[in-house]
Coordinates of N, CA, C and O in Angstrom, one line a residue:
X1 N 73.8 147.1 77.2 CA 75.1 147.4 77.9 C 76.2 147.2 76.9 O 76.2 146.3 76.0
X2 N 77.2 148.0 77.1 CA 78.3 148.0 75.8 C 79.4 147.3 76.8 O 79.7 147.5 78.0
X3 N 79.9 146.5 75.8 CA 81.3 145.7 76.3 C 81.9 146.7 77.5 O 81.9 146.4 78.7
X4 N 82.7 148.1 76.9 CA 83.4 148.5 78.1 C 82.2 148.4 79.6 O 82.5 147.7 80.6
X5 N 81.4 148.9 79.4 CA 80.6 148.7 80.5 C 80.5 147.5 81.3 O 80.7 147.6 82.5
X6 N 80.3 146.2 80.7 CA 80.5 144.6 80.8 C 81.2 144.2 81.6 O 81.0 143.4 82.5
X7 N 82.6 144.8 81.1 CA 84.0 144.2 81.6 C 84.3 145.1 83.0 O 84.9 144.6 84.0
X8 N 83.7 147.0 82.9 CA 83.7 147.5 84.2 C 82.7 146.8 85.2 O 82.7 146.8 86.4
X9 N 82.1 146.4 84.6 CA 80.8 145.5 86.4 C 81.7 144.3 86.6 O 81.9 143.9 87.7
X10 N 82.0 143.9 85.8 CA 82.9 142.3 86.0 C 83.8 142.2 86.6 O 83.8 141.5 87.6
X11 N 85.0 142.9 86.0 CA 86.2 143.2 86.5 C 86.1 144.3 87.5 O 87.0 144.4 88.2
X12 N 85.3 145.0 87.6 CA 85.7 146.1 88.7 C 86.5 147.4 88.2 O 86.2 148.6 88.6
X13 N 87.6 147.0 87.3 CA 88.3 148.0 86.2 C 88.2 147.9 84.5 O 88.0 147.0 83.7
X14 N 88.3 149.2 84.4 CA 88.0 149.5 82.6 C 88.6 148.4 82.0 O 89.2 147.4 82.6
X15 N 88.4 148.6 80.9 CA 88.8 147.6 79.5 C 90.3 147.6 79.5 O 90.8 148.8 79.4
X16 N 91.2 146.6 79.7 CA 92.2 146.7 79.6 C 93.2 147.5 80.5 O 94.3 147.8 80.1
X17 N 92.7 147.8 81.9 CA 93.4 148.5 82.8 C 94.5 147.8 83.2 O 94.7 146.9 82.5
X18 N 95.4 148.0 84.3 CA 96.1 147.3 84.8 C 95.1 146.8 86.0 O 94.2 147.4 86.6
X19 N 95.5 145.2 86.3 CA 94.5 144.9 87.1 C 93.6 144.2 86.9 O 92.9 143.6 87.7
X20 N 93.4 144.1 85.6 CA 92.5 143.2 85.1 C 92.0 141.9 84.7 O 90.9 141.4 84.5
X21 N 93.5 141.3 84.7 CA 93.7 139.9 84.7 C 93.7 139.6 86.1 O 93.3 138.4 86.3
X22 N 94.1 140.2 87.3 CA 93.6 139.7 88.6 C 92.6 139.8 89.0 O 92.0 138.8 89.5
X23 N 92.0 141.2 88.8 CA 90.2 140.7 89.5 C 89.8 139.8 89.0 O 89.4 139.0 89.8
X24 N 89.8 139.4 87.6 CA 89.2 138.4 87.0 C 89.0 136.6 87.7 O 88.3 135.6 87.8
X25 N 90.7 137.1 88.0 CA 90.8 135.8 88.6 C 90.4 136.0 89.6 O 89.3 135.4 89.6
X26 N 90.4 136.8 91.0 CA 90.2 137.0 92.0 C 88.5 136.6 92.5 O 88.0 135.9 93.4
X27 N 87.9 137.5 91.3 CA 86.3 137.8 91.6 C 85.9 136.2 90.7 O 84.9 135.7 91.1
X28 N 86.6 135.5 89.8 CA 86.1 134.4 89.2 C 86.5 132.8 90.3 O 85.9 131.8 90.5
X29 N 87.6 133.2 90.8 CA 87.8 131.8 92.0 C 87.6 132.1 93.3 O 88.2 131.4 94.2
X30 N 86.8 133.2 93.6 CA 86.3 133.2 94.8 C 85.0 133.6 95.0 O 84.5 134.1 96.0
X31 N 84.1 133.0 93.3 CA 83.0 133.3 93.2 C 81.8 132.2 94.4 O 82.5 131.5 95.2
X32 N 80.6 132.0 94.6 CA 80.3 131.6 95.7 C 79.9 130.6 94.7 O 80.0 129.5 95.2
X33 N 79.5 130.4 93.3 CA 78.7 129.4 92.7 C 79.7 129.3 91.7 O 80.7 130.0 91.5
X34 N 79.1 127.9 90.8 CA 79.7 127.9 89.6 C 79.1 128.8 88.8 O 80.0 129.4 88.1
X35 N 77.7 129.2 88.6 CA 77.5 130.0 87.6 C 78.0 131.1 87.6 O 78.3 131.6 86.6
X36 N 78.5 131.9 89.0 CA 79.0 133.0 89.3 C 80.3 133.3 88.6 O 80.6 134.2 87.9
X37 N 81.3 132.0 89.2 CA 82.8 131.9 88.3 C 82.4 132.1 86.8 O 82.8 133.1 86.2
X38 N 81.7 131.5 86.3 CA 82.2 131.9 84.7 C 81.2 133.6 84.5 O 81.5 134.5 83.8
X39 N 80.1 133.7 85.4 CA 80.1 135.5 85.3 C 81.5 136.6 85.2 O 81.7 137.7 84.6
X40 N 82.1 135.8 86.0 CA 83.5 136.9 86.0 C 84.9 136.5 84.9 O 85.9 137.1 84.7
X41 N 84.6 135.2 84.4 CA 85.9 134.2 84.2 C 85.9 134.8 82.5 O 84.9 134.7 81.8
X42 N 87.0 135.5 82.1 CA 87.1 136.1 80.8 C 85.6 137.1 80.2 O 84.8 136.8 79.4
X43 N 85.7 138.1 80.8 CA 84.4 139.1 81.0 C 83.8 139.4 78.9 O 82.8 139.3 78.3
X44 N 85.5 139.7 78.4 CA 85.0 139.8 77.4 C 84.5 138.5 76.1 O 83.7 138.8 75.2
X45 N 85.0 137.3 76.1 CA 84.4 136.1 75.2 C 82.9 136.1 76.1 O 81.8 136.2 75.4
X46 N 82.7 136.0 77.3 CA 81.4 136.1 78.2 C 80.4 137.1 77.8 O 79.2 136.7 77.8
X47 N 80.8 138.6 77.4 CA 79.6 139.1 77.0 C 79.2 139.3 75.5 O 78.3 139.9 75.0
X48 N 80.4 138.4 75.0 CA 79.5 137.7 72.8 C 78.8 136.6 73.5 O 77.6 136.8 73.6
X49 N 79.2 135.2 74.0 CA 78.3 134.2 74.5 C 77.0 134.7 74.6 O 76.0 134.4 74.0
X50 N 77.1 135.6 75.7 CA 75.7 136.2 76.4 C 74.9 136.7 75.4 O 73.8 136.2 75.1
X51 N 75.4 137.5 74.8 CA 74.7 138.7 73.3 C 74.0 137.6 72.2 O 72.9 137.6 71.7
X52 N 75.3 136.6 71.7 CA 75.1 136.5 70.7 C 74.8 134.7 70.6 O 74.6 134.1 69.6
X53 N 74.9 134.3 71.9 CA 74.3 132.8 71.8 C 73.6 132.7 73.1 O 72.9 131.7 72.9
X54 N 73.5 133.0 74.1 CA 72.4 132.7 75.0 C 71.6 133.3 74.8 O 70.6 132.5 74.9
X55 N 71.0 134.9 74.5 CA 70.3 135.6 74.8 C 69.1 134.9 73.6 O 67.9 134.4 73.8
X56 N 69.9 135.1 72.3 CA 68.9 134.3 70.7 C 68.4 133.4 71.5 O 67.2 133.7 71.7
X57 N 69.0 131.8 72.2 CA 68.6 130.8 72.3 C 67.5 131.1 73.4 O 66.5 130.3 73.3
X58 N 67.4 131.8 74.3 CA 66.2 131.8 75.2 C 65.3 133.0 74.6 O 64.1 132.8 74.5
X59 N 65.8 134.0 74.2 CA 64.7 134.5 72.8 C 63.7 133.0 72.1 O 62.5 132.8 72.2
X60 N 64.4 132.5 71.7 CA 63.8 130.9 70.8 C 62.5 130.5 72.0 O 61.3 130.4 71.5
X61 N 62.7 130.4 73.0 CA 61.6 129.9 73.9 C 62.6 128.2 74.6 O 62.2 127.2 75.2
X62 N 64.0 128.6 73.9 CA 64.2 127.3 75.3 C 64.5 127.8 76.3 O 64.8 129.0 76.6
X63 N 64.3 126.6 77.2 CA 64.6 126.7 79.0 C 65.9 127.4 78.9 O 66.5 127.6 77.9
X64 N 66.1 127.6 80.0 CA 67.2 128.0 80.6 C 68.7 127.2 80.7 O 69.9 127.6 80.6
X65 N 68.0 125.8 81.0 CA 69.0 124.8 81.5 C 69.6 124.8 80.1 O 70.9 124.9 80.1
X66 N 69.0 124.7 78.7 CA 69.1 124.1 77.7 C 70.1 124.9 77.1 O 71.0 124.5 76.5
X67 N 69.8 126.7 77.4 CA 70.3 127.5 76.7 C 71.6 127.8 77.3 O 72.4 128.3 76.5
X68 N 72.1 127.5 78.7 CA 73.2 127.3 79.6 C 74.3 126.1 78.5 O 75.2 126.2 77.7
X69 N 73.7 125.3 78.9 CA 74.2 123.9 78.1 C 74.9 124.7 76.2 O 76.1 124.7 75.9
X70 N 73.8 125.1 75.5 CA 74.5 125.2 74.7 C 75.2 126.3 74.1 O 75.7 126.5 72.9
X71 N 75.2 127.4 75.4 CA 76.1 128.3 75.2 C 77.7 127.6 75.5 O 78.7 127.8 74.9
X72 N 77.6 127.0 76.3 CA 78.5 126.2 76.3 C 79.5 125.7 75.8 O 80.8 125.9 75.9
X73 N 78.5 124.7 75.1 CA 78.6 124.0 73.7 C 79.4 124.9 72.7 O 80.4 124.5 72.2
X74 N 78.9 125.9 72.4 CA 79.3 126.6 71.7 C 80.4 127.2 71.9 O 81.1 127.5 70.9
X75 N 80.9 127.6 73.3 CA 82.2 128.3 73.5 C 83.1 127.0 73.4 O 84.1 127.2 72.6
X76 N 83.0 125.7 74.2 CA 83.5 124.3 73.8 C 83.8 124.5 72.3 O 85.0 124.6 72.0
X77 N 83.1 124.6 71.5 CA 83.4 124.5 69.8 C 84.6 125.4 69.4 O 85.7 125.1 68.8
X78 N 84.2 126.6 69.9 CA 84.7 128.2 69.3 C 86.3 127.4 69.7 O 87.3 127.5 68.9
X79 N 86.4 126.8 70.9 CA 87.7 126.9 71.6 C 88.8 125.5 70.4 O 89.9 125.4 69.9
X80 N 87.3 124.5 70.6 CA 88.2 123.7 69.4 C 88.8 123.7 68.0 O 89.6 122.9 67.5
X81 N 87.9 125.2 67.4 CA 88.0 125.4 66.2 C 89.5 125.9 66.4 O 90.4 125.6 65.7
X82 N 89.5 126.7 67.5 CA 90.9 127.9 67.5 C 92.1 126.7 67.8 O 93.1 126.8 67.2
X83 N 91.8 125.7 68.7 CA 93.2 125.0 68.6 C 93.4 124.3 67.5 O 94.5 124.2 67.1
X84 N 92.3 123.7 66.8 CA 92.8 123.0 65.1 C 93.4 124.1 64.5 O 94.2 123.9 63.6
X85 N 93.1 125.3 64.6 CA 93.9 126.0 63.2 C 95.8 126.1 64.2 O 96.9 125.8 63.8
X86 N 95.4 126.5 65.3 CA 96.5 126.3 65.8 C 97.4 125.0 65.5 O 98.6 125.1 65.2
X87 N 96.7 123.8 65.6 CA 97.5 122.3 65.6 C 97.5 122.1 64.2 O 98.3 121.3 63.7
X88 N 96.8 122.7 63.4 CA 96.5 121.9 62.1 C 96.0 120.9 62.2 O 96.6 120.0 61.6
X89 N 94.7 120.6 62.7 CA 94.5 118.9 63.6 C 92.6 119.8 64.0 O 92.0 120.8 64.2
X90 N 92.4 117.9 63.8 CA 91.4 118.4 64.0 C 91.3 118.0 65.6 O 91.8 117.1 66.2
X91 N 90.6 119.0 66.3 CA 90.7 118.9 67.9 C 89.2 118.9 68.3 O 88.3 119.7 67.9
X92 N 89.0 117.7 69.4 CA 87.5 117.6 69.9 C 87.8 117.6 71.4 O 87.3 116.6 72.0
X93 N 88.5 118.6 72.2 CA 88.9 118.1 73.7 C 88.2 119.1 74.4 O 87.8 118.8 75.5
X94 N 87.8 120.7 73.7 CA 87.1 121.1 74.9 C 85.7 121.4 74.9 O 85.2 122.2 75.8
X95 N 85.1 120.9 74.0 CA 83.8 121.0 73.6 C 83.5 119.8 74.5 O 83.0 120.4 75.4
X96 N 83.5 118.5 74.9 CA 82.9 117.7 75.9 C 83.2 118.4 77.1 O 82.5 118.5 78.1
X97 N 84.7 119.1 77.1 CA 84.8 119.7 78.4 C 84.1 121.0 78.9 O 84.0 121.1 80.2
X98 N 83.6 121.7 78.2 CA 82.6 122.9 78.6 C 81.3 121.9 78.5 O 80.5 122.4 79.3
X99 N 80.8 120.7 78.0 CA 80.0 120.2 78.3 C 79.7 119.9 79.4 O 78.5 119.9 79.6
X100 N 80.6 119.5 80.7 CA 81.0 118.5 81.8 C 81.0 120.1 82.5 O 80.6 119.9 83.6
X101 N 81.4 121.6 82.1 CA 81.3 122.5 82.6 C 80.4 122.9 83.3 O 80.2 123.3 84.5
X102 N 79.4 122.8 81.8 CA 78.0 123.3 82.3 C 77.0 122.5 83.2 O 76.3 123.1 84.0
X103 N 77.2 121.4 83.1 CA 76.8 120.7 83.7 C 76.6 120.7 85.5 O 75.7 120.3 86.3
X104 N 77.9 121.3 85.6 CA 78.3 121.7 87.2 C 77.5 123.2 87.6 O 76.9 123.6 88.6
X105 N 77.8 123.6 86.2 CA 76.5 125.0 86.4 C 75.5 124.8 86.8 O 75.2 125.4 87.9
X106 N 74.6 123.9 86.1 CA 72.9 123.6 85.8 C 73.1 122.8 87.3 O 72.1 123.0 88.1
X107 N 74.1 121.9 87.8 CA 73.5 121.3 89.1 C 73.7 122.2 90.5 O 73.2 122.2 91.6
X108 N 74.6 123.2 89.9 CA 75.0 124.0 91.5 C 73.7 125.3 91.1 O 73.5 126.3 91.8
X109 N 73.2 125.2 90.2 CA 72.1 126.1 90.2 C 70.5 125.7 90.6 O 69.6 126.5 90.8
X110 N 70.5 123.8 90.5 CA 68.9 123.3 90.6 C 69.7 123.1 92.1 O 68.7 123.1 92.9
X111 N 70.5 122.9 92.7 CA 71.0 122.5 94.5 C 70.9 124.3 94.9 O 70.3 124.6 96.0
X112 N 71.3 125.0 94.2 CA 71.2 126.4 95.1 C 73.0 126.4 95.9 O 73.6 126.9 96.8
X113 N 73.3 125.8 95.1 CA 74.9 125.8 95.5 C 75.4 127.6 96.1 O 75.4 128.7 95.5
X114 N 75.8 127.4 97.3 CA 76.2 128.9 97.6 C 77.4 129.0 99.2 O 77.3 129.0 100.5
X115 N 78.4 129.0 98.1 CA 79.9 128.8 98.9 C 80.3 130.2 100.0 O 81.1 130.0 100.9
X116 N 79.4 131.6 99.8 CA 79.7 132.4 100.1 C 80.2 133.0 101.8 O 80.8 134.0 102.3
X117 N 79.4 131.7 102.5 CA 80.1 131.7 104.0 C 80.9 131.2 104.1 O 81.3 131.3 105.3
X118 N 81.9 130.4 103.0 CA 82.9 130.2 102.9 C 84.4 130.8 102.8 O 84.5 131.3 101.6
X119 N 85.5 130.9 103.6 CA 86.4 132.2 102.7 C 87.0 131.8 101.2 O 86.9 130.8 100.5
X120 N 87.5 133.0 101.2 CA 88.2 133.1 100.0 C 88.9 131.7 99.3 O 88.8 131.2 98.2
X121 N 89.5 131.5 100.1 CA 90.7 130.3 99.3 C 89.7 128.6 99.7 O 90.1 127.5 99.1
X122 N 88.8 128.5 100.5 CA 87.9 127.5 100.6 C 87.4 127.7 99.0 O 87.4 126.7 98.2
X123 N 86.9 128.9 98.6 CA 85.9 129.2 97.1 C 86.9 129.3 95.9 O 86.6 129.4 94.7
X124 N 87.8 129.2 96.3 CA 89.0 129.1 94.8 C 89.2 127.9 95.0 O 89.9 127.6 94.0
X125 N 89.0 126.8 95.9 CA 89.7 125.7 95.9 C 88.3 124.9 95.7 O 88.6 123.6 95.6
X126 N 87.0 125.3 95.6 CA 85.8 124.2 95.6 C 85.8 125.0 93.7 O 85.8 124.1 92.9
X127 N 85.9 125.8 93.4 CA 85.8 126.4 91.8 C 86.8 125.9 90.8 O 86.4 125.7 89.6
X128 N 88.6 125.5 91.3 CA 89.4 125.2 90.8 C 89.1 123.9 90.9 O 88.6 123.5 89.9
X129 N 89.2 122.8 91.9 CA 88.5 121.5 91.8 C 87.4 121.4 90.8 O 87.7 120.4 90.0
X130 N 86.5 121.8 90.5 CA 85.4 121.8 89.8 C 86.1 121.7 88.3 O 86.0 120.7 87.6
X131 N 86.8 122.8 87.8 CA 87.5 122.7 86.6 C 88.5 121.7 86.4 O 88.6 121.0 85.4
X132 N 89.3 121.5 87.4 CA 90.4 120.4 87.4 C 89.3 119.0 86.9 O 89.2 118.3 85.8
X133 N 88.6 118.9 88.2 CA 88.0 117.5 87.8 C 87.0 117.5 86.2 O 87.7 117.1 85.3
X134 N 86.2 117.8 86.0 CA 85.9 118.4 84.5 C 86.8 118.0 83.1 O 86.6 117.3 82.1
X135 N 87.6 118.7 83.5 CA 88.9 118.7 82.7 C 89.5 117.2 82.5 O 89.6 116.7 81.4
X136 N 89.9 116.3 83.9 CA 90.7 115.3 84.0 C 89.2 114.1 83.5 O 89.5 113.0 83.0
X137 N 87.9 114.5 83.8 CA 87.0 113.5 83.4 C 87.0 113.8 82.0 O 86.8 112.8 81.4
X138 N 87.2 114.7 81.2 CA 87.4 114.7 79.7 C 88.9 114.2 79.1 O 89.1 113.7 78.0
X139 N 89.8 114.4 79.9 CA 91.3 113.9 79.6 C 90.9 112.3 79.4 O 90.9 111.7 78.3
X140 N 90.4 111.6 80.7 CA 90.1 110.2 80.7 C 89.1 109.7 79.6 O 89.7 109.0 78.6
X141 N 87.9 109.9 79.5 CA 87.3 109.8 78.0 C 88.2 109.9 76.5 O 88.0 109.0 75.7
X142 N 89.0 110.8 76.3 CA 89.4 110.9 75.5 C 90.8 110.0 75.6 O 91.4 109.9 74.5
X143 N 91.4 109.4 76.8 CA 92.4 108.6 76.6 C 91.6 107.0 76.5 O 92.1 105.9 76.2
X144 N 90.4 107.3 76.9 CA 90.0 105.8 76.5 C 89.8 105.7 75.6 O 89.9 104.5 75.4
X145 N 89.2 106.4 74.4 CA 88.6 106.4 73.3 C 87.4 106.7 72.9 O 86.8 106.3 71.8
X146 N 86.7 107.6 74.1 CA 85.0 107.5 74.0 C 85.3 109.0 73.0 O 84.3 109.4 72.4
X147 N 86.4 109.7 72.9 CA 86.4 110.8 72.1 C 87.3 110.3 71.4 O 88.2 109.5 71.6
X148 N 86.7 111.3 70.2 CA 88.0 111.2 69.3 C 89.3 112.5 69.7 O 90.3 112.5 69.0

């Protein structure tokens, strides 16, 4: 499947249409699971992850869970490398945090997590919680010192 194709099943509209920063958000925080939200959540960094580090890593013969985890990992890194050139600094804040991400993935995927009888703003508000808290449990680590 070619990127434009990717981002049309994802988003709903072409590459760069107008509209496309809202489905995203729309179809990503009113997804029913967590794995679902990041299916929709930035369609295009999601289909290099998918191509070029999940797909290899379960090619390799790891699990699933593992290959979740360090696609992750991986987007956590990509994200840290981009704010150190930005800061000039070396930055370790969202690589534990896509850690703490996936994590929510791999458990709302072995529970069968499925928000979908729920409406709309109930599933943007159990998806945005999920990230907020994530986020504020890596803020805390990192203001205590377990990160650098």
């Amino acid at each position: 499947m070619s990127l434009r194709e990717y981002v049309l099943l994802r988003n709903g509209v072409p590459l760069g249409a107008p509209g496309s920063l809202s489905n995203m958000l729309k179809r990503s925080l009113g997804a029913s699971s967590f794995a679902e939200f990041w299916r929709y959540w930035n369609p295009i960094f999601g289909y290099y992850l998918g191509n070029r580090v999940y797909r290899p890593l379960r090619e390799t013969g790891l699990p699933r869970v593992l290959a979740v985890i360090g696609t992750f990992l991986v987007s956590g890194a990509v994200h840290d490398v981009a704010a150190a050139v930005i800061t000039q600094g070396v930055v370790f804040t969202c690589t534990p945090f896509f850690f703490l991400l996936s994590l929510g993935v791999v458990a709302g995927n072995a529970f069968g997590m499925d928000s979908s009888k729920h409406s709309w703003s109930a599933r943007a508000t159990i998806n945005g919680s999920y990230v907020l808290v994530c986020l504020a449990a890596t803020l805390t680590l990192k203001s205590a010192g377990y990160l650098p």
